[in-house]
Short mmCIF file of C-alpha atoms in Angstrom, two decimals:
data_model
loop_
_atom_site.label_atom_id
_atom_site.label_comp_id
_atom_site.label_asym_id
_atom_site.label_seq_id
_atom_site.Cartn_x
_atom_site.Cartn_y
_atom_site.Cartn_z
CA LYS A 1 0.00 0.00 0.00
CA LYS A 2 1.32 3.41 -0.94
CA ILE A 3 1.94 5.60 2.07
CA VAL A 4 0.53 9.12 1.88
CA TRP A 5 1.31 11.93 4.29
CA LYS A 6 -2.26 12.27 5.53
CA ASP A 7 -2.20 8.64 6.74
CA ILE A 8 0.72 9.30 9.06
CA ASN A 9 -0.16 10.20 12.64
CA PHE A 10 2.60 12.63 13.52
CA ILE A 11 1.23 13.13 17.03
CA GLU A 12 1.55 9.42 17.76
CA ILE A 13 5.07 9.33 16.34
CA ALA A 14 6.04 12.32 18.51
CA VAL A 15 4.53 10.84 21.70
CA PHE A 16 6.09 7.43 21.02
CA ALA A 17 9.49 9.04 20.35
CA MET A 18 9.34 11.11 23.55
CA LEU A 19 8.35 8.10 25.67
CA THR A 20 11.10 5.97 24.11
CA ILE A 21 13.65 8.71 24.83
CA PHE A 22 12.32 9.00 28.39
CA PHE A 23 12.57 5.27 29.08
CA GLY A 24 15.94 5.17 27.32
CA TRP A 25 17.19 7.86 29.67
CA LEU A 26 15.62 6.20 32.73
CA TYR A 27 17.20 2.81 31.93
CA LEU A 28 20.59 4.47 31.34
CA HIS A 29 20.29 6.48 34.56
CA ASP A 30 19.58 3.45 36.72
CA SER A 31 21.98 1.02 35.04
CA THR A 32 24.82 3.51 35.57
CA GLN A 33 23.63 4.86 38.96
CA GLY A 34 23.29 8.27 37.35
CA THR A 35 26.91 8.37 36.16
CA TYR A 36 25.98 7.65 32.50
CA GLN A 37 29.01 5.40 32.12
CA LEU A 38 28.10 1.87 31.08
CA PHE A 39 30.71 -0.75 31.83
CA ASP A 40 30.86 -4.41 32.79
CA TYR A 41 31.54 -5.47 36.35
CA ARG A 42 31.13 -8.67 38.37
CA GLN A 43 28.75 -11.05 36.55
CA GLY A 44 28.54 -8.53 33.74
CA GLU A 45 32.04 -9.61 32.74
CA TYR A 46 31.13 -13.30 32.33
CA TYR A 47 29.98 -13.17 28.70
CA LYS A 48 33.06 -11.19 27.75
CA ALA A 49 35.26 -13.78 29.46
CA LEU A 50 33.49 -16.52 27.51
CA ALA A 51 33.82 -14.60 24.24
CA LEU A 52 37.54 -14.13 24.79
CA GLN A 53 37.91 -17.87 25.38
CA PHE A 54 36.06 -18.55 22.12
CA GLN A 55 38.45 -16.18 20.41
CA LYS A 56 41.33 -18.34 21.66
CA GLY A 57 39.63 -21.47 20.35
CA MET A 58 38.65 -22.63 23.85
CA LEU A 59 35.25 -23.28 25.46
CA GLY A 60 36.41 -22.60 29.00
CA SER A 61 39.46 -21.85 31.08
CA PRO A 62 41.22 -23.12 34.21
CA ASP A 63 41.43 -19.53 35.47
CA LEU A 64 37.83 -18.33 35.33
CA LYS A 65 36.41 -18.03 38.83
CA GLY A 66 32.98 -17.05 40.14
CA GLY A 67 29.72 -18.45 41.47
CA ASP A 68 28.07 -18.80 38.07
CA TRP A 69 30.78 -20.85 36.39
CA LEU A 70 30.67 -24.62 36.08
CA HIS A 71 33.72 -26.60 37.18
CA TYR A 72 34.50 -29.86 35.39
CA LYS A 73 37.86 -31.67 35.20
CA GLY A 74 39.87 -28.60 36.11
CA MET A 75 38.11 -26.28 33.66
CA TYR A 76 35.54 -23.53 34.23
CA TYR A 77 32.60 -23.28 31.81
CA LEU A 78 29.54 -21.06 31.55
CA TYR A 79 26.08 -22.62 31.59
CA PHE A 80 24.46 -19.61 29.89
CA GLY A 81 23.83 -19.95 26.16
CA PRO A 82 26.68 -18.70 23.94
CA PHE A 83 24.71 -16.53 21.46
CA PRO A 84 25.37 -13.13 23.13
CA ALA A 85 29.09 -13.95 23.27
CA LEU A 86 29.06 -15.00 19.60
CA LEU A 87 27.14 -11.86 18.64
CA TRP A 88 29.68 -9.73 20.51
CA LEU A 89 32.53 -11.47 18.65
CA PHE A 90 30.79 -10.93 15.31
CA LEU A 91 30.33 -7.22 16.00
CA LYS A 92 33.93 -6.98 17.12
CA LYS A 93 35.02 -8.68 13.87
CA ILE A 94 33.32 -5.96 11.79
CA GLY A 95 34.81 -3.19 13.89
CA ILE A 96 32.04 -2.53 16.42
CA THR A 97 33.20 -2.89 20.01
CA PHE A 98 31.40 -2.13 23.24
CA SER A 99 30.72 -3.70 26.61
CA PHE A 100 27.98 -6.23 27.29
CA ALA A 101 26.27 -3.59 29.44
CA VAL A 102 25.95 -1.47 26.30
CA LEU A 103 24.73 -4.50 24.33
CA THR A 104 22.06 -5.17 26.97
CA TYR A 105 21.02 -1.51 26.94
CA ILE A 106 20.69 -1.47 23.14
CA PHE A 107 18.55 -4.61 23.21
CA SER A 108 16.40 -3.06 25.95
CA ILE A 109 15.57 -0.08 23.71
CA LEU A 110 15.00 -2.39 20.74
CA ASN A 111 12.67 -4.43 22.96
CA LEU A 112 10.57 -1.33 23.66
CA VAL A 113 10.35 -0.43 19.96
CA VAL A 114 9.34 -3.95 18.89
CA PHE A 115 6.69 -4.05 21.60
CA TYR A 116 5.13 -0.80 20.36
CA PHE A 117 5.05 -2.18 16.82
CA LEU A 118 3.15 -5.18 18.18
CA LEU A 119 0.67 -2.85 19.88
CA SER A 120 0.17 -1.06 16.56
CA LYS A 121 -0.32 -4.35 14.70
CA ILE A 122 -2.89 -5.59 17.21
CA SER A 123 -4.76 -2.28 17.06
CA LYS A 124 -5.47 -2.89 13.37
CA GLN A 125 -7.36 -6.07 14.28
CA ILE A 126 -9.56 -4.30 16.83
CA ILE A 127 -12.32 -2.22 15.28
CA VAL A 128 -14.34 -0.22 17.77
CA ASN A 129 -16.44 2.63 16.43
CA LYS A 130 -15.91 6.09 17.92
CA LEU A 131 -12.86 4.92 19.85
CA ASN A 132 -9.33 6.15 19.18
CA LEU A 133 -6.96 3.35 20.18
CA PHE A 134 -3.92 5.61 20.18
CA TRP A 135 -4.20 6.47 23.89
CA PHE A 136 -4.77 2.82 24.78
CA ARG A 137 -1.47 2.02 23.02
CA ILE A 138 0.27 4.76 24.99
CA VAL A 139 -1.09 3.47 28.31
CA ALA A 140 0.03 -0.09 27.46
CA PHE A 141 3.44 1.17 26.35
CA ILE A 142 3.98 3.06 29.61
CA LEU A 143 2.85 0.02 31.56
CA TYR A 144 5.38 -2.11 29.69
CA GLY A 145 8.17 0.46 29.96
CA PHE A 146 7.86 0.51 33.76
CA GLY A 147 7.79 -3.29 33.89
CA PRO A 148 10.58 -5.81 34.48
CA LEU A 149 12.57 -4.41 31.55
CA TYR A 150 13.04 -1.32 33.70
CA PHE A 151 13.79 -3.37 36.82
CA ILE A 152 16.46 -5.26 34.88
CA SER A 153 18.21 -1.94 34.18
CA ALA A 154 19.03 -1.73 37.88
CA ARG A 155 21.95 -4.04 37.13
CA TYR A 156 23.29 -5.40 33.87
CA PHE A 157 24.75 -8.74 34.90
CA ILE A 158 24.92 -11.84 32.75
CA TYR A 159 21.41 -12.83 33.89
CA GLU A 160 19.96 -9.60 32.59
CA THR A 161 21.82 -9.80 29.28
CA ALA A 162 20.46 -13.30 28.62
CA ILE A 163 16.91 -12.31 29.55
CA VAL A 164 16.78 -9.05 27.60
CA VAL A 165 18.34 -10.54 24.45
CA GLY A 166 16.13 -13.64 24.64
CA SER A 167 12.97 -11.61 25.23
CA THR A 168 13.76 -9.27 22.34
CA LEU A 169 14.42 -12.13 19.94
CA LEU A 170 11.13 -13.78 20.92
CA LEU A 171 9.17 -10.55 20.34
CA LEU A 172 10.82 -10.29 16.92
CA VAL A 173 9.57 -13.81 16.17
CA VAL A 174 6.01 -12.80 17.07
CA LEU A 175 6.28 -9.60 15.03
CA SER A 176 7.70 -11.38 11.95
CA LEU A 177 4.94 -14.01 11.94
CA TYR A 178 2.12 -11.57 12.70
CA PRO A 179 1.18 -10.97 9.01
CA TYR A 180 0.90 -14.72 8.45
CA TRP A 181 -1.31 -15.32 11.48
CA PHE A 182 -3.80 -12.66 10.38
CA GLY A 183 -3.85 -13.75 6.76
CA GLU A 184 -2.42 -10.60 5.23
CA LYS A 185 -1.98 -11.05 1.50
CA GLN A 186 1.49 -12.38 0.85
CA THR A 187 3.18 -14.43 -1.81
CA PHE A 188 4.21 -17.99 -1.16
CA LEU A 189 7.85 -16.87 -1.35
CA ARG A 190 7.40 -14.12 1.23
CA LYS A 191 5.68 -16.49 3.65
CA SER A 192 8.53 -18.94 3.22
CA ILE A 193 11.07 -16.20 3.98
CA LEU A 194 9.15 -15.22 7.12
CA PHE A 195 9.34 -18.78 8.44
CA VAL A 196 13.06 -19.05 7.70
CA VAL A 197 13.70 -15.74 9.49
CA SER A 198 11.55 -16.80 12.45
CA GLY A 199 13.38 -20.13 12.61
CA ILE A 200 16.74 -18.33 12.72
CA LEU A 201 15.48 -16.03 15.47
CA LEU A 202 14.21 -19.02 17.48
CA ALA A 203 17.57 -20.73 16.98
CA ALA A 204 19.21 -17.65 18.51
CA VAL A 205 16.63 -17.79 21.34
CA LEU A 206 17.64 -21.41 21.99
CA HIS A 207 21.29 -20.38 22.38
CA THR A 208 20.40 -17.41 24.60
CA ARG A 209 17.62 -18.44 26.96
CA ILE A 210 16.82 -22.06 26.26
CA ASN A 211 13.50 -22.13 28.16
CA LEU A 212 11.96 -19.69 25.64
CA ILE A 213 12.35 -22.20 22.80
CA LEU A 214 9.03 -23.67 24.00
CA ALA A 215 7.46 -20.77 22.09
CA VAL A 216 7.96 -22.86 18.94
CA PHE A 217 4.84 -24.85 19.87
CA PRO A 218 2.39 -21.91 19.54
CA VAL A 219 4.00 -21.11 16.19
CA ILE A 220 3.53 -24.68 14.95
CA GLY A 221 -0.06 -24.63 16.24
CA CYS A 222 -0.59 -21.37 14.34
CA VAL A 223 0.61 -22.98 11.08
CA ILE A 224 -1.60 -26.03 11.46
CA TRP A 225 -4.65 -23.91 12.30
CA ARG A 226 -4.19 -21.53 9.38
CA GLU A 227 -3.37 -24.15 6.76
CA TYR A 228 -5.98 -26.72 7.74
CA PHE A 229 -8.90 -24.52 8.72
CA LEU A 230 -8.49 -21.02 7.29
CA SER A 231 -6.17 -20.86 4.30
CA LYS A 232 -7.55 -20.92 0.77
CA GLU A 233 -4.11 -20.98 -0.78
CA GLU A 234 -3.80 -23.45 -3.65
CA VAL A 235 -0.05 -23.60 -4.19
CA PHE A 236 -0.11 -27.27 -3.24
CA PRO A 237 -2.24 -29.43 -0.89
CA LYS A 238 -2.61 -28.07 2.64
CA VAL A 239 -0.98 -31.10 4.29
CA PHE A 240 2.22 -30.57 2.28
CA ARG A 241 1.98 -26.79 2.60
CA SER A 242 1.76 -26.90 6.41
CA TRP A 243 4.65 -29.33 6.72
CA PHE A 244 6.69 -27.25 4.29
CA TYR A 245 6.27 -24.10 6.39
CA ILE A 246 6.94 -26.02 9.62
CA SER A 247 10.08 -27.54 8.07
CA LEU A 248 11.37 -24.09 7.14
CA LEU A 249 10.81 -23.03 10.75
CA ILE A 250 12.30 -26.15 12.33
CA PHE A 251 15.39 -26.50 10.14
CA PRO A 252 17.40 -23.61 11.71
CA ILE A 253 16.27 -24.76 15.16
CA THR A 254 17.44 -28.30 14.40
CA LEU A 255 20.84 -26.94 13.41
CA ALA A 256 20.92 -24.96 16.68
CA VAL A 257 20.06 -28.07 18.70
CA TRP A 258 22.79 -29.98 16.87
CA GLY A 259 25.23 -27.16 17.64
CA MET A 260 24.24 -27.25 21.31
CA THR A 261 24.82 -31.02 21.49
CA LEU A 262 28.29 -30.52 20.00
CA TYR A 263 28.92 -27.72 22.50
CA ASN A 264 27.85 -29.93 25.42
CA THR A 265 29.83 -32.92 24.19
CA ALA A 266 32.99 -30.85 23.78
CA ARG A 267 32.65 -29.57 27.34
CA PHE A 268 31.17 -32.46 29.31
CA GLY A 269 31.41 -35.52 27.07
CA SER A 270 27.63 -35.85 26.66
CA PRO A 271 25.24 -34.15 24.19
CA THR A 272 22.50 -33.85 26.81
CA GLU A 273 24.66 -32.60 29.68
CA PHE A 274 24.33 -28.84 30.22
CA GLY A 275 26.59 -28.89 33.25
CA ILE A 276 24.23 -27.57 35.91
CA LYS A 277 25.27 -30.34 38.29
CA TYR A 278 28.84 -29.10 38.00
CA SER A 279 27.84 -25.66 39.25
CA LEU A 280 30.06 -24.28 41.99
CA ILE A 281 26.89 -23.83 44.03
CA GLY A 282 26.70 -27.62 44.20
CA SER A 283 30.02 -27.75 46.03
CA ASP A 284 28.73 -26.17 49.25
CA HIS A 285 26.33 -27.52 51.87
CA SER A 286 23.39 -25.17 51.43
CA GLU A 287 19.80 -26.08 50.67
CA VAL A 288 20.39 -24.87 47.11
CA ALA A 289 23.37 -27.20 46.65
CA GLN A 290 21.42 -30.12 48.07
CA ARG A 291 18.59 -29.66 45.59
CA VAL A 292 21.07 -29.32 42.72
CA ARG A 293 22.72 -32.62 43.69
CA GLU A 294 19.37 -34.37 44.20
CA ASN A 295 17.92 -33.11 40.89
CA LYS A 296 15.17 -31.16 42.67
CA MET A 297 15.70 -27.88 40.84
CA THR A 298 12.29 -28.08 39.14
CA SER A 299 8.96 -29.31 40.46
CA PHE A 300 5.22 -28.85 39.94
CA SER A 301 4.97 -27.90 43.62
CA TYR A 302 7.27 -24.96 42.82
CA LEU A 303 4.96 -24.03 39.95
CA ALA A 304 2.02 -23.69 42.34
CA LEU A 305 4.01 -21.61 44.83
CA ASN A 306 5.51 -19.34 42.18
CA THR A 307 2.09 -18.76 40.62
CA ILE A 308 0.53 -17.94 43.99
CA GLN A 309 3.19 -15.39 44.89
CA LEU A 310 2.97 -13.74 41.46
CA VAL A 311 -0.79 -13.35 41.90
CA ILE A 312 -1.39 -12.51 45.58
CA LEU A 313 1.87 -11.89 47.44
CA ARG A 314 1.89 -8.30 48.72
CA PRO A 315 5.09 -6.52 49.84
CA PHE A 316 5.10 -5.15 53.36
CA TRP A 317 5.47 -1.50 54.27
CA THR A 318 8.32 -0.05 56.29
CA LYS A 319 9.09 3.25 58.00
CA GLU A 320 12.42 3.36 56.21
CA PRO A 321 12.87 6.08 53.52
CA HIS A 322 12.15 3.60 50.71
CA HIS A 323 8.75 2.71 52.33
CA ILE A 324 8.15 -0.49 50.30
CA ALA A 325 9.99 -3.67 51.29
CA TYR A 326 9.76 -6.32 48.59
CA PHE A 327 11.18 -9.11 50.73
CA ASN A 328 7.99 -10.66 52.01
CA ARG A 329 8.97 -14.30 52.52
CA PRO A 330 6.24 -16.14 54.45
CA SER A 331 7.08 -19.52 55.97
CA TRP A 332 4.71 -21.36 53.62
CA LEU A 333 6.68 -20.06 50.63
CA ILE A 334 10.39 -20.25 51.55
CA GLY A 335 12.06 -23.09 53.43
CA ASN A 336 12.92 -26.73 53.13
CA TYR A 337 11.75 -28.86 50.23
CA PRO A 338 9.11 -28.79 48.72
CA ARG A 339 8.90 -25.05 49.45
CA LEU A 340 10.92 -22.58 47.40
CA VAL A 341 14.53 -22.15 48.34
CA ASP A 342 14.57 -18.42 47.62
CA ASP A 343 12.91 -15.52 45.85
CA GLU A 344 14.23 -12.15 44.78
CA PHE A 345 12.10 -8.99 44.74
CA VAL A 346 8.97 -10.97 43.88
CA SER A 347 5.45 -9.81 44.67
CA SER A 348 2.03 -9.75 43.03
CA LEU A 349 2.08 -8.51 39.46
CA PHE A 350 -1.20 -6.80 40.17
CA PHE A 351 0.35 -4.86 43.05
CA SER A 352 3.05 -3.57 40.70
CA SER A 353 0.30 -2.36 38.39
CA PRO A 354 -3.43 -2.88 38.94
CA LEU A 355 -3.89 -2.08 35.23
CA LEU A 356 -2.77 -5.65 34.54
CA LEU A 357 -6.13 -6.77 35.94
CA PHE A 358 -7.56 -5.85 32.53
CA LEU A 359 -5.90 -9.01 31.20
CA ILE A 360 -8.69 -10.97 32.90
CA TYR A 361 -11.22 -9.16 30.73
CA GLY A 362 -8.91 -9.71 27.79
CA LEU A 363 -9.35 -13.46 28.31
CA ILE A 364 -13.11 -13.06 28.74
CA THR A 365 -13.40 -11.35 25.34
CA VAL A 366 -12.97 -14.75 23.63
CA ARG A 367 -16.38 -15.73 24.96
CA LYS A 368 -17.98 -12.33 24.36
CA ASN A 369 -16.42 -11.59 20.97
CA LYS A 370 -15.42 -14.57 18.83
CA LYS A 371 -13.24 -12.40 16.58
CA THR A 372 -10.78 -11.90 19.41
CA VAL A 373 -9.89 -15.61 19.43
CA PHE A 374 -7.21 -14.85 16.80
CA LEU A 375 -5.70 -12.30 19.18
CA VAL A 376 -6.17 -13.79 22.63
CA VAL A 377 -5.40 -17.48 22.00
CA PRO A 378 -1.93 -17.10 20.43
CA ILE A 379 -0.90 -14.40 22.92
CA THR A 380 -2.02 -16.62 25.80
CA ALA A 381 -0.13 -19.57 24.29
CA PHE A 382 3.06 -17.50 24.11
CA PHE A 383 2.55 -16.42 27.72
CA VAL A 384 2.12 -20.02 28.96
CA THR A 385 5.14 -21.39 27.08
CA SER A 386 7.31 -18.46 28.21
CA TYR A 387 6.28 -18.81 31.86
CA ILE A 388 6.09 -22.54 32.42
CA TYR A 389 9.77 -23.46 32.85
CA GLY A 390 10.63 -20.50 35.07
CA GLY A 391 7.52 -21.27 37.11
CA LEU A 392 8.87 -24.78 37.76
CA SER A 393 12.07 -23.36 39.27
CA MET A 394 12.99 -23.85 42.93
CA ALA A 395 13.78 -20.13 43.22
CA TYR A 396 12.19 -17.16 41.54
CA ALA A 397 13.57 -13.75 40.64
CA ARG A 398 11.72 -10.68 39.44
CA ARG A 399 13.83 -10.55 36.28
CA TYR A 400 12.21 -13.81 35.08
CA ILE A 401 8.93 -11.93 34.60
CA GLN A 402 10.40 -10.25 31.51
CA ASP A 403 10.18 -13.60 29.66
CA TYR A 404 6.40 -13.28 29.43
CA TYR A 405 5.49 -9.78 30.61
CA ALA A 406 4.94 -8.47 27.08
CA PHE A 407 2.15 -11.01 26.54
CA LEU A 408 0.46 -10.09 29.83
CA VAL A 409 0.46 -6.42 28.82
CA LEU A 410 -0.90 -7.28 25.36
CA LEU A 411 -3.78 -9.18 26.98
CA ALA A 412 -4.40 -6.23 29.33
CA PHE A 413 -4.33 -3.90 26.31
CA ILE A 414 -7.02 -5.95 24.56
CA GLY A 415 -9.06 -6.20 27.76
CA MET A 416 -8.83 -2.45 28.38
CA ILE A 417 -10.18 -1.64 24.92
CA TYR A 418 -13.11 -4.04 25.07
CA PHE A 419 -13.93 -3.14 28.66
CA TRP A 420 -14.21 0.49 27.54
CA LYS A 421 -16.32 -0.54 24.54
CA ASP A 422 -18.65 -2.80 26.52
CA TYR A 423 -19.14 -0.71 29.67
CA LEU A 424 -17.93 2.86 29.26
CA LEU A 425 -18.41 3.94 25.66
CA GLN A 426 -22.13 4.59 26.14
CA LYS A 427 -21.80 6.15 29.60
CA LYS A 428 -21.91 9.83 30.40
CA LYS A 429 -18.80 11.93 29.83
CA SER A 430 -18.40 12.39 33.58
CA THR A 431 -18.15 8.62 34.05
CA GLN A 432 -15.62 8.36 31.25
CA TYR A 433 -13.54 11.17 32.74
CA LEU A 434 -13.61 9.40 36.11
CA ALA A 435 -12.36 6.20 34.44
CA ILE A 436 -9.59 8.15 32.70
CA GLY A 437 -8.62 9.67 36.06
CA ILE A 438 -8.42 6.22 37.68
CA ILE A 439 -6.27 4.91 34.81
CA CYS A 440 -3.95 7.93 35.12
CA PHE A 441 -3.70 7.35 38.87
CA PHE A 442 -2.73 3.70 38.32
CA ILE A 443 -0.14 4.73 35.71
CA ILE A 444 1.43 7.12 38.23
CA MET A 445 1.26 4.42 40.91
CA THR A 446 2.95 1.95 38.54
CA GLY A 447 5.77 4.41 37.89
CA ILE A 448 6.27 5.28 41.57
CA ILE A 449 6.43 1.63 42.63
CA ALA A 450 8.83 0.75 39.79
CA ILE A 451 11.13 3.70 40.53
CA ASN A 452 11.05 2.92 44.25
CA LEU A 453 12.11 -0.66 43.60
CA ASN A 454 14.94 0.39 41.28
CA CYS A 455 16.14 2.92 43.85
CA GLN A 456 16.40 0.05 46.30
CA MET A 457 18.13 -2.23 43.84
CA ALA A 458 20.44 0.00 41.78
CA PHE A 459 21.22 2.56 44.48
CA THR A 460 21.21 0.20 47.52
CA ARG A 461 18.30 2.12 49.06
CA ASN A 462 20.02 5.50 48.84
CA MET A 463 16.87 7.35 47.79
CA LYS A 464 18.51 10.78 47.68
CA ARG A 465 21.24 9.57 45.32
CA CYS A 466 18.63 7.79 43.21
CA MET A 467 16.70 11.04 42.72
CA ASN A 468 19.78 12.91 41.49
CA PHE A 469 19.78 13.54 37.76
CA TYR A 470 23.56 13.13 37.74
CA ASN A 471 26.08 11.49 40.09
CA ALA A 472 29.85 11.74 39.79
CA PRO A 473 31.47 8.57 38.34
CA SER A 474 33.52 8.22 41.54
CA THR A 475 30.30 7.54 43.48
CA PHE A 476 29.47 4.38 41.51
CA GLU A 477 29.08 1.39 43.84
CA PRO A 478 29.35 -2.08 42.22
CA LEU A 479 26.50 -4.21 43.53
CA SER A 480 27.90 -7.02 45.64
CA LYS A 481 24.84 -8.75 47.04
CA LEU A 482 21.08 -8.76 47.21
CA LEU A 483 19.39 -6.48 49.70
CA ILE A 484 18.06 -8.54 52.58
CA PRO A 485 16.20 -6.63 55.30
CA PRO A 486 16.98 -7.31 58.98
CA GLY A 487 15.10 -10.27 60.37
CA SER A 488 14.41 -11.87 57.01
CA VAL A 489 15.07 -15.60 57.05
CA THR A 490 16.17 -17.01 53.72
CA ILE A 491 18.96 -18.88 52.03
CA GLN A 492 21.02 -16.29 50.21
CA LYS A 493 22.03 -17.46 46.75
CA ASN A 494 22.10 -15.70 43.43
CA ILE A 495 20.14 -18.10 41.21
#
């Protein structure tokens, strides 16, 4: 379609640009503690250490020390996927060099941009008369910007790099396949290219954050549904057409799996050994080490506990300057097996932002409006596959929420629109203004809670320093441990 100037919403572009610049500044401010100097330290150096070993033709080293390295036969290896290290080496090869903190920051901004494109794509599938969806997109974008992607900016360690890169790659997969799912007119060749590109992106996901590869199942389900029940394409029979598209998707992933088996075999002598049992954590006598040795790192009982805390667990209040204490570890949640061994800054998602409650109505729209099945079902499927493995973990950290948070916000976005259409569109202006006021209040509340948490995390509860627009580089304090309030009983491990 030819683009004409009158079709371009310059106001939306301006608002989106300003918000992206704002969040870009906020992430940079917190990740550098207001010094605006991004550099690697502590776990942030791990990917670089791995990349330098690759450059020497080695997969590990006898000299690499630290709690997140694996130790096997005198060598130290990294259990995180190698893609970010390989990407860094590729960029270095073509003359682009920067730290992994910078790489994580760049992917964070890219993540925001891709998410807004998804909001715009979804808006085109929602037709509500007399309703401008632009402001709904802005609300959802702000909600997402203040989410775990912002929390992750409090520290750019290896965990955060893996999560941000993996999350961004997965969103790119969803964005690339979006035209296919909604049946936009495309040639057979273009569809084939989309599946190859998506397969390559999923292969990179596999080598970054392996749990997110489960997202391949919603994609395969999407192909089968479209080809068998919706498509009228007559290139060749639907059974061959569906398998052809799936093969294009799976082929790069198969190569990635093969590469991972070679990687594992070269390190540990077995294609299926990822080395977790050789973690240095397993060498001590803690509860964490015991569960590692006894293969109790995942369990369906953990899934129930993690789900409960993400839904109902409320932080407690304190008279300290930061006011909100996120370490609310009740005895039914943390302790000996089968309870969780630890959690890190975890509380109810709906406390962080009550606007997420609209996702419930987003799910209800499938029953009320059959057209939304093409929106809600795949988004829900991506949420489930992105959450399930982390939910099975014996310990939970707030950063894990980024794996699936985009899909929760998309469901809330859909629910917000249809809730307005079904209940508020025909109401008096005064009622609508009241609803707008409540939404604005919750947006402000979301921002305040998110900033408060990052002040605790990035600035070790120094609220005054956190509020400074600029801090001298000499004031930077490398984070050495999690913040545990006095009297809190837990097993302290960085998992």
